[in-house]
PDB file of C-alpha atoms in Angstrom:
ATOM      1  CA  MET A  20      -0.026  -0.031   0.009  1.00 50.00           C
ATOM      2  CA  SER A  21       1.468   3.390  -1.007  1.00 60.00           C
ATOM      3  CA  GLU A  22       1.189   5.632   1.991  1.00 77.00           C
ATOM      4  CA  ARG A  23       0.554   9.291   1.234  1.00 92.00           C
ATOM      5  CA  THR A  24      -0.270  12.123   3.526  1.00 96.00           C
ATOM      6  CA  ILE A  25      -3.400  14.084   2.793  1.00 96.00           C
ATOM      7  CA  THR A  26      -3.466  17.668   4.123  1.00 97.00           C
ATOM      8  CA  ARG A  27      -5.752  20.657   4.108  1.00 97.00           C
ATOM      9  CA  ALA A  28      -4.666  21.416   0.491  1.00 97.00           C
ATOM     10  CA  GLN A  29      -6.187  18.136  -0.850  1.00 97.00           C
ATOM     11  CA  LEU A  30      -9.274  18.422   1.244  1.00 97.00           C
ATOM     12  CA  SER A  31     -10.098  21.976   0.225  1.00 96.00           C
ATOM     13  CA  GLU A  32      -9.313  21.043  -3.388  1.00 96.00           C
ATOM     14  CA  ALA A  33     -11.954  18.305  -3.045  1.00 96.00           C
ATOM     15  CA  VAL A  34     -14.453  20.875  -1.639  1.00 96.00           C
ATOM     16  CA  TYR A  35     -13.563  23.237  -4.577  1.00 96.00           C
ATOM     17  CA  GLN A  36     -14.155  20.455  -7.173  1.00 95.00           C
ATOM     18  CA  GLU A  37     -17.385  19.251  -5.570  1.00 93.00           C
ATOM     19  CA  VAL A  38     -19.232  22.513  -4.728  1.00 90.00           C
ATOM     20  CA  GLY A  39     -17.840  25.171  -6.998  1.00 84.00           C
ATOM     21  CA  LEU A  40     -16.883  27.747  -4.508  1.00 92.00           C
ATOM     22  CA  SER A  41     -13.595  29.592  -5.139  1.00 95.00           C
ATOM     23  CA  ARG A  42     -10.447  27.885  -3.898  1.00 95.00           C
ATOM     24  CA  ASN A  43     -10.096  30.501  -1.172  1.00 96.00           C
ATOM     25  CA  GLU A  44     -13.559  30.104   0.103  1.00 96.00           C
ATOM     26  CA  SER A  45     -13.263  26.304  -0.032  1.00 96.00           C
ATOM     27  CA  ALA A  46     -10.197  26.582   2.249  1.00 97.00           C
ATOM     28  CA  ASP A  47     -12.046  28.949   4.554  1.00 97.00           C
ATOM     29  CA  LEU A  48     -14.991  26.553   4.863  1.00 97.00           C
ATOM     30  CA  LEU A  49     -12.679  23.621   5.760  1.00 97.00           C
ATOM     31  CA  GLU A  50     -11.101  25.809   8.442  1.00 97.00           C
ATOM     32  CA  MET A  51     -14.537  26.741   9.715  1.00 98.00           C
ATOM     33  CA  VAL A  52     -15.509  23.027  10.014  1.00 98.00           C
ATOM     34  CA  LEU A  53     -12.392  22.277  12.142  1.00 98.00           C
ATOM     35  CA  GLU A  54     -12.942  25.406  14.197  1.00 97.00           C
ATOM     36  CA  GLU A  55     -16.516  24.589  14.928  1.00 98.00           C
ATOM     37  CA  MET A  56     -15.572  21.037  15.904  1.00 98.00           C
ATOM     38  CA  SER A  57     -12.686  22.244  18.103  1.00 97.00           C
ATOM     39  CA  GLN A  58     -14.889  24.793  19.865  1.00 97.00           C
ATOM     40  CA  ALA A  59     -17.589  22.296  20.639  1.00 97.00           C
ATOM     41  CA  LEU A  60     -14.955  19.898  22.064  1.00 97.00           C
ATOM     42  CA  VAL A  61     -13.347  22.685  24.105  1.00 96.00           C
ATOM     43  CA  ARG A  62     -16.845  23.460  25.517  1.00 95.00           C
ATOM     44  CA  GLY A  63     -16.841  19.830  26.609  1.00 94.00           C
ATOM     45  CA  GLU A  64     -19.403  18.658  24.000  1.00 96.00           C
ATOM     46  CA  SER A  65     -18.902  15.504  22.002  1.00 97.00           C
ATOM     47  CA  VAL A  66     -19.013  15.726  18.212  1.00 98.00           C
ATOM     48  CA  LYS A  67     -20.970  12.950  16.459  1.00 98.00           C
ATOM     49  CA  LEU A  68     -20.681  12.673  12.705  1.00 97.00           C
ATOM     50  CA  SER A  69     -22.940   9.822  11.530  1.00 93.00           C
ATOM     51  CA  SER A  70     -21.128   7.364   9.166  1.00 92.00           C
ATOM     52  CA  PHE A  71     -17.726   8.784  10.182  1.00 97.00           C
ATOM     53  CA  GLY A  72     -17.311   8.682  13.855  1.00 98.00           C
ATOM     54  CA  SER A  73     -17.495  10.534  17.083  1.00 98.00           C
ATOM     55  CA  PHE A  74     -15.121  12.685  19.087  1.00 98.00           C
ATOM     56  CA  SER A  75     -15.487  13.015  22.859  1.00 97.00           C
ATOM     57  CA  VAL A  76     -13.572  14.580  25.643  1.00 96.00           C
ATOM     58  CA  ARG A  77     -12.471  12.491  28.620  1.00 95.00           C
ATOM     59  CA  ASP A  78     -11.166  13.753  31.938  1.00 92.00           C
ATOM     60  CA  LYS A  79      -8.097  11.925  33.132  1.00 92.00           C
ATOM     61  CA  GLY A  80      -7.114  12.129  36.762  1.00 91.00           C
ATOM     62  CA  GLU A  81      -3.675  12.856  38.199  1.00 91.00           C
ATOM     63  CA  ARG A  82      -1.331   9.905  38.139  1.00 92.00           C
ATOM     64  CA  VAL A  83       2.233   8.995  38.720  1.00 92.00           C
ATOM     65  CA  GLY A  84       4.281   8.477  35.641  1.00 91.00           C
ATOM     66  CA  ARG A  85       7.888   7.507  35.146  1.00 92.00           C
ATOM     67  CA  ASN A  86      10.528   9.036  32.952  1.00 90.00           C
ATOM     68  CA  PRO A  87      11.296   6.013  30.731  1.00 90.00           C
ATOM     69  CA  LYS A  88      14.883   7.130  30.348  1.00 91.00           C
ATOM     70  CA  THR A  89      15.811   7.776  33.904  1.00 92.00           C
ATOM     71  CA  GLY A  90      13.161   5.637  35.667  1.00 89.00           C
ATOM     72  CA  GLN A  91      12.435   8.650  37.858  1.00 92.00           C
ATOM     73  CA  GLU A  92       8.819   9.072  39.077  1.00 92.00           C
ATOM     74  CA  VAL A  93       7.085  12.200  37.927  1.00 91.00           C
ATOM     75  CA  PRO A  94       3.594  13.387  38.748  1.00 91.00           C
ATOM     76  CA  ILE A  95       1.327  13.679  35.643  1.00 90.00           C
ATOM     77  CA  SER A  96      -1.331  16.305  36.328  1.00 89.00           C
ATOM     78  CA  SER A  97      -5.025  15.760  35.588  1.00 91.00           C
ATOM     79  CA  ARG A  98      -5.945  16.665  31.979  1.00 92.00           C
ATOM     80  CA  ARG A  99      -8.647  16.489  29.293  1.00 94.00           C
ATOM     81  CA  VAL A 100      -7.985  14.181  26.415  1.00 95.00           C
ATOM     82  CA  LEU A 101      -9.805  13.741  23.134  1.00 96.00           C
ATOM     83  CA  VAL A 102     -11.053  10.351  22.104  1.00 97.00           C
ATOM     84  CA  PHE A 103     -12.053   9.379  18.529  1.00 98.00           C
ATOM     85  CA  ARG A 104     -14.389   6.445  18.037  1.00 98.00           C
ATOM     86  CA  PRO A 105     -14.776   5.442  14.326  1.00 98.00           C
ATOM     87  CA  SER A 106     -18.180   4.477  13.117  1.00 97.00           C
ATOM     88  CA  GLN A 107     -18.952   0.863  12.094  1.00 96.00           C
ATOM     89  CA  LEU A 108     -18.995   2.097   8.525  1.00 96.00           C
ATOM     90  CA  LEU A 109     -15.506   3.618   8.664  1.00 97.00           C
ATOM     91  CA  LYS A 110     -14.146   0.521  10.423  1.00 96.00           C
ATOM     92  CA  ALA A 111     -15.553  -1.682   7.680  1.00 95.00           C
ATOM     93  CA  ARG A 112     -14.286   0.580   4.971  1.00 94.00           C
ATOM     94  CA  VAL A 113     -10.663   0.559   6.155  1.00 94.00           C
ATOM     95  CA  ASN A 114     -10.843  -3.234   6.132  1.00 92.00           C
ATOM     96  CA  ALA A 115     -12.265  -3.150   2.568  1.00 84.00           C
ATOM     97  CA  GLU A 116     -15.241  -4.981   3.736  1.00 68.00           C
ATOM     98  CA  PRO A 117     -18.450  -4.623   1.672  1.00 61.00           C
ATOM     99  CA  VAL A 118     -20.820  -2.351   3.503  1.00 59.00           C
ATOM    100  CA  ARG A 119     -24.309  -3.675   3.852  1.00 55.00           C
ATOM    101  CA  GLY A 120     -27.386  -1.572   3.753  1.00 51.00           C
ATOM    102  CA  THR A 121     -25.776   1.795   4.434  1.00 49.00           C
ATOM    103  CA  MET A 122     -26.034   4.745   2.179  1.00 50.00           C
ATOM    104  CA  THR A 123     -23.579   7.598   2.664  1.00 46.00           C
TER     105      THR A 123
ATOM    106  CA  MET B   3     -22.808  18.425  18.464  1.00 97.00           C
ATOM    107  CA  THR B   4     -24.166  16.308  15.604  1.00 97.00           C
ATOM    108  CA  LYS B   5     -23.511  16.648  11.906  1.00 97.00           C
ATOM    109  CA  SER B   6     -26.721  18.543  11.394  1.00 96.00           C
ATOM    110  CA  GLU B   7     -25.806  20.987  14.182  1.00 97.00           C
ATOM    111  CA  LEU B   8     -22.417  21.483  12.643  1.00 98.00           C
ATOM    112  CA  ILE B   9     -24.090  22.209   9.331  1.00 97.00           C
ATOM    113  CA  ALA B  10     -26.532  24.685  10.962  1.00 97.00           C
ATOM    114  CA  ARG B  11     -23.720  26.548  12.616  1.00 97.00           C
ATOM    115  CA  LEU B  12     -21.812  26.794   9.412  1.00 97.00           C
ATOM    116  CA  ALA B  13     -24.892  27.902   7.517  1.00 97.00           C
ATOM    117  CA  ALA B  14     -25.399  30.662  10.070  1.00 97.00           C
ATOM    118  CA  ARG B  15     -21.836  31.909   9.590  1.00 96.00           C
ATOM    119  CA  ASN B  16     -22.263  31.753   5.791  1.00 96.00           C
ATOM    120  CA  PRO B  17     -25.648  33.314   4.951  1.00 96.00           C
ATOM    121  CA  HIS B  18     -24.640  33.606   1.246  1.00 94.00           C
ATOM    122  CA  LEU B  19     -24.495  29.797   0.896  1.00 94.00           C
ATOM    123  CA  TYR B  20     -27.389  27.449   0.398  1.00 92.00           C
ATOM    124  CA  GLN B  21     -27.860  24.957   3.237  1.00 93.00           C
ATOM    125  CA  ARG B  22     -27.542  22.265   0.531  1.00 94.00           C
ATOM    126  CA  ASP B  23     -24.030  23.453  -0.421  1.00 95.00           C
ATOM    127  CA  VAL B  24     -22.986  23.523   3.328  1.00 96.00           C
ATOM    128  CA  GLU B  25     -24.192  19.962   3.613  1.00 96.00           C
ATOM    129  CA  ARG B  26     -22.141  18.965   0.527  1.00 96.00           C
ATOM    130  CA  ILE B  27     -19.072  20.704   1.876  1.00 97.00           C
ATOM    131  CA  VAL B  28     -19.203  18.844   5.265  1.00 97.00           C
ATOM    132  CA  SER B  29     -19.924  15.473   3.492  1.00 96.00           C
ATOM    133  CA  THR B  30     -17.145  15.983   1.005  1.00 97.00           C
ATOM    134  CA  ILE B  31     -14.606  16.710   3.737  1.00 97.00           C
ATOM    135  CA  PHE B  32     -15.380  13.559   5.778  1.00 98.00           C
ATOM    136  CA  ASP B  33     -15.827  11.364   2.619  1.00 97.00           C
ATOM    137  CA  GLU B  34     -12.378  12.446   1.514  1.00 97.00           C
ATOM    138  CA  ILE B  35     -10.846  11.574   4.928  1.00 98.00           C
ATOM    139  CA  SER B  36     -12.595   8.168   4.841  1.00 97.00           C
ATOM    140  CA  ASP B  37     -11.487   7.478   1.274  1.00 96.00           C
ATOM    141  CA  ALA B  38      -7.842   8.309   2.286  1.00 96.00           C
ATOM    142  CA  LEU B  39      -8.000   5.957   5.273  1.00 96.00           C
ATOM    143  CA  ALA B  40      -9.552   3.221   3.132  1.00 95.00           C
ATOM    144  CA  ARG B  41      -6.493   3.598   0.756  1.00 94.00           C
ATOM    145  CA  GLY B  42      -4.153   3.326   3.823  1.00 93.00           C
ATOM    146  CA  ASP B  43      -3.269   7.008   3.537  1.00 95.00           C
ATOM    147  CA  ARG B  44      -2.739   9.437   6.465  1.00 97.00           C
ATOM    148  CA  VAL B  45      -4.675  12.680   6.810  1.00 98.00           C
ATOM    149  CA  GLU B  46      -2.800  15.388   8.673  1.00 98.00           C
ATOM    150  CA  LEU B  47      -4.692  18.492   9.743  1.00 98.00           C
ATOM    151  CA  ARG B  48      -2.008  20.524  11.534  1.00 96.00           C
ATOM    152  CA  GLY B  49      -3.368  21.993  14.833  1.00 95.00           C
ATOM    153  CA  PHE B  50      -6.436  19.755  14.844  1.00 98.00           C
ATOM    154  CA  GLY B  51      -5.054  16.286  14.570  1.00 98.00           C
ATOM    155  CA  ALA B  52      -4.005  13.443  12.301  1.00 98.00           C
ATOM    156  CA  PHE B  53      -6.014  10.409  11.066  1.00 98.00           C
ATOM    157  CA  SER B  54      -4.213   7.172  10.228  1.00 97.00           C
ATOM    158  CA  VAL B  55      -4.754   3.486  10.146  1.00 96.00           C
ATOM    159  CA  LYS B  56      -3.102   0.901  12.389  1.00 95.00           C
ATOM    160  CA  THR B  57      -2.843  -2.787  11.806  1.00 93.00           C
ATOM    161  CA  ARG B  58      -3.823  -5.108  14.690  1.00 91.00           C
ATOM    162  CA  ASP B  59      -2.183  -8.534  14.472  1.00 91.00           C
ATOM    163  CA  ALA B  60      -4.227 -11.684  14.345  1.00 91.00           C
ATOM    164  CA  ARG B  61      -4.675 -13.210  17.832  1.00 92.00           C
ATOM    165  CA  VAL B  62      -6.419 -16.092  19.597  1.00 92.00           C
ATOM    166  CA  GLY B  63      -9.362 -14.705  21.341  1.00 90.00           C
ATOM    167  CA  ARG B  64     -11.905 -16.375  23.609  1.00 90.00           C
ATOM    168  CA  ASN B  65     -15.612 -16.482  23.451  1.00 89.00           C
ATOM    169  CA  PRO B  66     -16.419 -14.958  26.812  1.00 89.00           C
ATOM    170  CA  ARG B  67     -19.557 -17.029  27.223  1.00 90.00           C
ATOM    171  CA  THR B  68     -18.199 -20.414  26.364  1.00 91.00           C
ATOM    172  CA  GLY B  69     -14.499 -19.957  27.075  1.00 88.00           C
ATOM    173  CA  GLU B  70     -13.795 -21.425  23.653  1.00 91.00           C
ATOM    174  CA  SER B  71     -10.695 -20.244  21.753  1.00 91.00           C
ATOM    175  CA  VAL B  72     -11.383 -18.503  18.479  1.00 91.00           C
ATOM    176  CA  HIS B  73      -9.009 -17.178  15.893  1.00 91.00           C
ATOM    177  CA  VAL B  74      -9.367 -13.410  15.438  1.00 89.00           C
ATOM    178  CA  ALA B  75      -7.891 -12.278  12.039  1.00 89.00           C
ATOM    179  CA  SER B  76      -5.616  -9.342  11.743  1.00 91.00           C
ATOM    180  CA  LYS B  77      -7.482  -6.141  10.990  1.00 92.00           C
ATOM    181  CA  VAL B  78      -6.982  -2.472  10.229  1.00 94.00           C
ATOM    182  CA  VAL B  79      -8.411   0.196  12.601  1.00 96.00           C
ATOM    183  CA  PRO B  80      -8.801   3.941  12.091  1.00 97.00           C
ATOM    184  CA  TYR B  81      -6.761   6.016  14.505  1.00 97.00           C
ATOM    185  CA  PHE B  82      -6.870   9.699  15.519  1.00 98.00           C
ATOM    186  CA  LYS B  83      -4.093  11.526  17.235  1.00 98.00           C
ATOM    187  CA  THR B  84      -5.101  14.920  18.634  1.00 97.00           C
ATOM    188  CA  GLY B  85      -3.024  17.856  17.393  1.00 97.00           C
ATOM    189  CA  LYS B  86      -0.869  19.929  19.637  1.00 96.00           C
ATOM    190  CA  GLN B  87      -2.858  23.074  19.432  1.00 96.00           C
ATOM    191  CA  LEU B  88      -6.209  21.404  20.141  1.00 97.00           C
ATOM    192  CA  ARG B  89      -4.721  19.359  22.958  1.00 96.00           C
ATOM    193  CA  GLU B  90      -3.550  22.649  24.558  1.00 96.00           C
ATOM    194  CA  LEU B  91      -6.895  24.304  23.953  1.00 96.00           C
ATOM    195  CA  LEU B  92      -8.640  21.464  25.804  1.00 95.00           C
ATOM    196  CA  ASN B  93      -6.503  21.981  28.799  1.00 94.00           C
ATOM    197  CA  GLU B  94      -6.534  25.836  29.087  1.00 87.00           C
TER     198      GLU B  94
END
């Protein structure tokens, strides 16, 4: 499998091809999508995109970690982490399984 | 926030666009990401995060009800790593 890296450039090009806005506006809209999603997550909301997956925020408590190089114990402060759960459809697609009865 | 709420917010910020177009924009973005992952490609959105696929090796699992050993084939799973900027925003 040839592994390429897709970036904002290819995504906004796809929007440009598909919707017929200018390239600039296509890039702006992509940015707004990421911005709205980020803001919702920062507010503590989860973001659920049917047929793609859902993003949610989880609170992790403080714990004791270890510097793997020195073996020294260091406290890891409590933090909020983002969790992505792919949809059944996306999981099936990356395994090249035929998808039954789902229209996207 | 659901996909339709996301679309509603974007439509409110872009009154010159038809709702239909906003829907197509959102669908196109996530379809493109899905297509890339299905090809085994990586999608990197600096500041937001990166989508990639990881291979899970085949293993011998167990049916939790019967205790019977079952072969679980190797599979590919989608993976998301949060970008630095978003990770920082979440912890401000």
